[in-house]
Short mmCIF file of C-alpha atoms in Angstrom, two decimals:
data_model
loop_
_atom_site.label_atom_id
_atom_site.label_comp_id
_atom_site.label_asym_id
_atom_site.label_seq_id
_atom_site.Cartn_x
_atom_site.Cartn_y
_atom_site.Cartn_z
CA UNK A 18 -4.96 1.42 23.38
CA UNK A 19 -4.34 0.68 26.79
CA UNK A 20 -0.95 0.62 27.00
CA UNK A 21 -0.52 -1.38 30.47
CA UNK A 22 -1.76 -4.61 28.86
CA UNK A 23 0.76 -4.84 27.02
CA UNK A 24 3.38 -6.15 29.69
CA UNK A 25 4.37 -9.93 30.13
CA UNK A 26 3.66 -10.78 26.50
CA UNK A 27 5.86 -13.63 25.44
CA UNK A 28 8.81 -12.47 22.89
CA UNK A 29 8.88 -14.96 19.49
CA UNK A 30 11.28 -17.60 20.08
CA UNK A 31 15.03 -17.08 19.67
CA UNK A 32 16.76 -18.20 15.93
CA UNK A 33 18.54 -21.43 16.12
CA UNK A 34 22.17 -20.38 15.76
CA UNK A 35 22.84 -20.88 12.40
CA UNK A 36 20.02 -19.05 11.34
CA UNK A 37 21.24 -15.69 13.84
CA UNK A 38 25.06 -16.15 12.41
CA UNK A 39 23.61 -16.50 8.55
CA UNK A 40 21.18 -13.22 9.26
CA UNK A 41 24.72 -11.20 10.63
CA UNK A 42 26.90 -13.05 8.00
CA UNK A 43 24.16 -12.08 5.26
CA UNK A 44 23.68 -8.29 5.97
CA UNK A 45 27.67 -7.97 6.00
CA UNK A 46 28.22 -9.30 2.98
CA UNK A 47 25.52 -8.70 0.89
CA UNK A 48 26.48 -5.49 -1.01
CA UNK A 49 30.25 -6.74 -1.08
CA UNK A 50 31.99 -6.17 -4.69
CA UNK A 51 32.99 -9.98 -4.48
CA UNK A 52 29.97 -11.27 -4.11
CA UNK A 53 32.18 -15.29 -2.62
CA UNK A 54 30.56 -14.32 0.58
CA UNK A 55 27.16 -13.94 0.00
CA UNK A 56 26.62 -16.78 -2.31
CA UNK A 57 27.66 -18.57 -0.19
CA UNK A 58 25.02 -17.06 2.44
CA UNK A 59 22.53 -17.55 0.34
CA UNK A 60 23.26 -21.16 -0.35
CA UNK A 61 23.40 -21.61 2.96
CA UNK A 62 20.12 -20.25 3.66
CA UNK A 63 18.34 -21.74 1.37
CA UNK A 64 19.64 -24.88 2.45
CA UNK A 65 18.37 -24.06 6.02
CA UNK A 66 14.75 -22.89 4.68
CA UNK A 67 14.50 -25.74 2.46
CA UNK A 68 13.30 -27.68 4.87
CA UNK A 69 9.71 -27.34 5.78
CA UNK A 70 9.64 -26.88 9.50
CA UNK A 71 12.61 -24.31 9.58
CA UNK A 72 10.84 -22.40 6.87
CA UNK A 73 7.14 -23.17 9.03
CA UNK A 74 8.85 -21.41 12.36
CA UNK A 75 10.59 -18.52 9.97
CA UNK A 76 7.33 -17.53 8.67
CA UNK A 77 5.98 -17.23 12.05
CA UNK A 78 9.09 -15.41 13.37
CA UNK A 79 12.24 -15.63 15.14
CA UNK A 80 14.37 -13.50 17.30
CA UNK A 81 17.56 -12.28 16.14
CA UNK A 82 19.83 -10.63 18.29
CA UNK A 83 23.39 -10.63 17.01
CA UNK A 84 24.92 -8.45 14.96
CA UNK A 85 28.44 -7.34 14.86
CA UNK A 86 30.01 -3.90 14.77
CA UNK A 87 32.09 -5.20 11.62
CA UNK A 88 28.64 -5.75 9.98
CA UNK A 89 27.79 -2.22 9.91
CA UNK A 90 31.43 -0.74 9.89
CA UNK A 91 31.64 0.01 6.00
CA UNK A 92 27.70 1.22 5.30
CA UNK A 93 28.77 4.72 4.61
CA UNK A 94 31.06 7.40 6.16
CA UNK A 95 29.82 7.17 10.06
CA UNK A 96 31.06 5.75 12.93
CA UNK A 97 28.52 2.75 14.25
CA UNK A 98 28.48 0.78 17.49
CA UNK A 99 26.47 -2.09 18.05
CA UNK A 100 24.65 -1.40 21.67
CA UNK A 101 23.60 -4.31 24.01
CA UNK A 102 20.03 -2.62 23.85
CA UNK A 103 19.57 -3.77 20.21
CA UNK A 104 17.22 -6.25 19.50
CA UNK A 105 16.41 -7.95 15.87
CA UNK A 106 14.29 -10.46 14.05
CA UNK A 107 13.70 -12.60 11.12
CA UNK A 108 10.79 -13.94 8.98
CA UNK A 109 10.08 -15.56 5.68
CA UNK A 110 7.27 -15.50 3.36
CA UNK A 111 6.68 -17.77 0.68
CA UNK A 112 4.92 -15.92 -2.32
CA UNK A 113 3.51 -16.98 -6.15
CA UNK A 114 4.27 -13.64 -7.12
CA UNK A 115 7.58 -13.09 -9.12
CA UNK A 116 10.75 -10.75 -7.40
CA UNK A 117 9.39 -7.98 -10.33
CA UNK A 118 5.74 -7.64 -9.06
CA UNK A 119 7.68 -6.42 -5.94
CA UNK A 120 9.84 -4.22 -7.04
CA UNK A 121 7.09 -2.93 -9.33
CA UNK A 122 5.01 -2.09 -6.00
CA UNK A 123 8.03 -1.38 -3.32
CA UNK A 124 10.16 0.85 -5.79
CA UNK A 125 8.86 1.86 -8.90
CA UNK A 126 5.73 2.92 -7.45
CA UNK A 127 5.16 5.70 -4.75
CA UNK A 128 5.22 4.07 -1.72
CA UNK A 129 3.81 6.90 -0.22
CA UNK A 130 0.41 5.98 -1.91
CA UNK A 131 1.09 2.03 -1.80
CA UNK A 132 1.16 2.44 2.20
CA UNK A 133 -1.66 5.34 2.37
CA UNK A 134 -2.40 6.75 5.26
CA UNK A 135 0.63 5.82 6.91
CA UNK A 136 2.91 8.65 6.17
CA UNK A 137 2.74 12.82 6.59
CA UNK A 138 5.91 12.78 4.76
CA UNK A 139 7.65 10.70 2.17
CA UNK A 140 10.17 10.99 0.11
CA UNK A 141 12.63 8.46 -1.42
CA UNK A 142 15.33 9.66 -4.27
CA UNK A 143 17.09 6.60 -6.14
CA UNK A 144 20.30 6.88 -7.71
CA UNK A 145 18.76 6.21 -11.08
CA UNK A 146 15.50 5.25 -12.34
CA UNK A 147 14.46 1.97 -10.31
CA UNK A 148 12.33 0.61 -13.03
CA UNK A 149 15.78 -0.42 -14.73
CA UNK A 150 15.63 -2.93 -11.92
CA UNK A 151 12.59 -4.42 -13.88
CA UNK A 152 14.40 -6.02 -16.80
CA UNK A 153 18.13 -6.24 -15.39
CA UNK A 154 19.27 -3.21 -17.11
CA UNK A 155 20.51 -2.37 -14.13
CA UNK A 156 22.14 -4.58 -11.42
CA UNK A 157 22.34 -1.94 -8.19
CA UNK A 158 21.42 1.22 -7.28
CA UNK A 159 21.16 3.43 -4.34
CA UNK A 160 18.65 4.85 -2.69
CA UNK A 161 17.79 7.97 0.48
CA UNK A 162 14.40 8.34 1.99
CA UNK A 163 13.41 11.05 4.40
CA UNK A 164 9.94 10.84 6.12
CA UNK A 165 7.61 11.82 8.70
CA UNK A 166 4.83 9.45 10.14
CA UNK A 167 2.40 9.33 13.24
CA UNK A 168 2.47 6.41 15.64
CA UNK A 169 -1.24 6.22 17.30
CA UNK A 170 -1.63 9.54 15.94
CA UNK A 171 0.29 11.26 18.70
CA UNK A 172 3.91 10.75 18.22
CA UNK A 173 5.79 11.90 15.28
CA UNK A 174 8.89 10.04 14.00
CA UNK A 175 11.09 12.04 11.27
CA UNK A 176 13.90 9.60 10.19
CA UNK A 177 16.25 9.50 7.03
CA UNK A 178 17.02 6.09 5.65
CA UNK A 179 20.28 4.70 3.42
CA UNK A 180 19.35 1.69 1.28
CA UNK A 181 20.81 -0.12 -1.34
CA UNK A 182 18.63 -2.64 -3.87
CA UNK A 183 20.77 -5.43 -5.80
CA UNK A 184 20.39 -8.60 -8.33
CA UNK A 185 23.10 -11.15 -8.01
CA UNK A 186 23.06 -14.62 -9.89
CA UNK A 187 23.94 -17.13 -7.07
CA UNK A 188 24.67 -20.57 -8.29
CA UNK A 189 22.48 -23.28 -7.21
CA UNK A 190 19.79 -20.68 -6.04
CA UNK A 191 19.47 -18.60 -9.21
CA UNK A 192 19.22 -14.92 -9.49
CA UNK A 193 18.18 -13.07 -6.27
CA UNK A 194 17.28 -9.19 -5.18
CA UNK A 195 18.25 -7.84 -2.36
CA UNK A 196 17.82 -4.72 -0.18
CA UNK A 197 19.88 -3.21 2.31
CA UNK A 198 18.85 -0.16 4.54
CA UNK A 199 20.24 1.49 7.73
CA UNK A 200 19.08 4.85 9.84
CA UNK A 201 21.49 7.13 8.94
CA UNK A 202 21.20 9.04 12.06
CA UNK A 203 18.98 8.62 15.03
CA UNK A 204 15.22 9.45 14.41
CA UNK A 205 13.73 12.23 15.63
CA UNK A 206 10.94 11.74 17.98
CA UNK A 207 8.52 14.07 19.26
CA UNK A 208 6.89 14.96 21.89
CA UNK A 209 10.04 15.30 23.54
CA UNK A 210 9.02 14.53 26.63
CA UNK A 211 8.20 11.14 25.84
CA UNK A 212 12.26 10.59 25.94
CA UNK A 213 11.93 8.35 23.05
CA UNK A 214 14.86 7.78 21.48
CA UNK A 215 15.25 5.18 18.13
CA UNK A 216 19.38 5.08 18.01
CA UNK A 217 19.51 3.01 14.95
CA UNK A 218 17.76 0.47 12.64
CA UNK A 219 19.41 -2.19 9.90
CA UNK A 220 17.56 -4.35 7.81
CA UNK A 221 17.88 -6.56 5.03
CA UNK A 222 15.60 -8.33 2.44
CA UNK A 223 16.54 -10.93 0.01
CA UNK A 224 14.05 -12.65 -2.54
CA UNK A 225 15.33 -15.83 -4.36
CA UNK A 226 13.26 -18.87 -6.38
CA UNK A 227 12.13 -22.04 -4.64
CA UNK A 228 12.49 -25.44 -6.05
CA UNK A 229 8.98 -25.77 -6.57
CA UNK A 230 8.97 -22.66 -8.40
CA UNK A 231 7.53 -20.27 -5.28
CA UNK A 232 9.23 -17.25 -4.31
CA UNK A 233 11.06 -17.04 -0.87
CA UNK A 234 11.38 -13.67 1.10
CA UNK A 235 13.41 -13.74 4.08
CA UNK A 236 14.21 -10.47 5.79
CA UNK A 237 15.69 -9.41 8.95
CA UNK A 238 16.19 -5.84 11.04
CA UNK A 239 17.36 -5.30 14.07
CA UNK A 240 16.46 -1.79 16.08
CA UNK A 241 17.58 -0.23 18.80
CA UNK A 242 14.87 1.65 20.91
CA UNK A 243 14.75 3.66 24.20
CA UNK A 244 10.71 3.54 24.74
CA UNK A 245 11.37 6.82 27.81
CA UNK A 246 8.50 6.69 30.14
CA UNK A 247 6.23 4.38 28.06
CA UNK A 248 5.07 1.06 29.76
CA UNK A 249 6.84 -1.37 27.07
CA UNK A 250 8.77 -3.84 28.30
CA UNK A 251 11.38 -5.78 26.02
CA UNK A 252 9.58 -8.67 25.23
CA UNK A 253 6.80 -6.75 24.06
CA UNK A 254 9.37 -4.84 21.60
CA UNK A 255 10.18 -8.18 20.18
CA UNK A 256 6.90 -8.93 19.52
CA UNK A 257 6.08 -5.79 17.95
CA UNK A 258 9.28 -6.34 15.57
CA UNK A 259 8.13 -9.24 14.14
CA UNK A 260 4.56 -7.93 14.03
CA UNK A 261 5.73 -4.82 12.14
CA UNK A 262 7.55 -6.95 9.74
CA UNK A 263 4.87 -9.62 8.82
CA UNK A 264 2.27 -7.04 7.68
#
């Protein structure tokens, strides 16, 4: 890879407001005991997506910059501080498989060998059995993953990962699954000398029916990144955010 080409690339467009202010309103609320808040989110952005060009320009990717410090203020026992160095995006799929073919392949299966190759180290303990998830027996569980992978095959990230997996029944949208996961600490990066530094990554995933009977995936992250002495200039982060996320 020749990594000077990869300046002046031109970052995916920014979200339309309401769809930035839904993707902040939507990861703050969407593991809240009342779950008011995020049916209303929900409704709200499947309003928005409902119509064909919004959901067109979702699937090819937006921008997302905002999100609060409130938003991530409750996650777990830390202290978190949104930095003006965080960037974020969103996309949407629309899919004929169902919400439990996913979950079947993201959590009940080793993702380790769904995503071979990709990983030196994985490992992801749930707070019970995630195949519960399959038939409702369950409605929310926790999860931690620690792992090691290879970027280009010369730098080594080791990260550990909080996430949270959830069905709600939303009126007027029907029942939905969601994940929520967060860096628990900054990544560890090597070689050293690099100086790369990944301070902290949120993301969230939510999965509800269509009215034509399709299944809509919207998710969202947002990262925070010091690239050291590589050549990458923001807008070429942005693009690789949404790139990462549509594979």
């Amino acid at each position: 890879m020749n990594l000077f080409l990869l300046f002046g690339c031109t970052p995916p467009p920014q979200a339309p407001d309401n769809l930035e202010q839904l993707s902040d309103y939507l990861f703050a609320h969407s593991f809240d005991e009342d779950t008011e808040a995020l049916e209303m989110g929900v409704q709200n952005l499947k309003l928005w997506l409902s119509d064909d060009l919004n959901l067109a320009n979702t699937v090819e990717g937006y921008q997302v910059n905002k999100l609060e410090n409130e938003s991530v203020a409750t996650l777990d026992e830390k202290e978190r501080m949104i930095q003006d160095t965080l960037i974020g995006a969103a996309i949407a799929y629309e899919h004929t498989l169902t919400v439990e073919e996913i979950i079947e392949t993201c959590f009940v299966e080793n993702w380790a060998d769904v995503y071979d190759g990709t990983y030196e180290l994985y490992e992801r303990e749930f707070s019970e059995d995630p195949s519960c998830l399959l038939d409702k027996s369950c409605s929310e569980i926790s999860y931690q993953t620690n792992s090691e992978s290879k970027w280009a095959g010369l730098i080594s990230v080791t990260s550990e990962t909080h996430g949270q997996l959830r069905w709600v029944k939303i009126p007027d949208v029907g029942w939905t699954f969601l994940l929520r996961n967060w860096l628990y600490k900054p990544a560890s990066v090597e070689p050293e000398s690099l100086g790369i530094i990944v301070n902290a990554q949120y993301y969230l995933m939510m999965m509800y029916p269509s009215d034509d009977g399709t299944l809509i995936r919207t998710s969202m992250t947002w990262i925070d990144t010091d690239y050291g002495i590589l050549p990458f200039d923001e807008d070429w982060a942005k693009n690789q955010v949404v790139s990462n996320m549509q594979k």
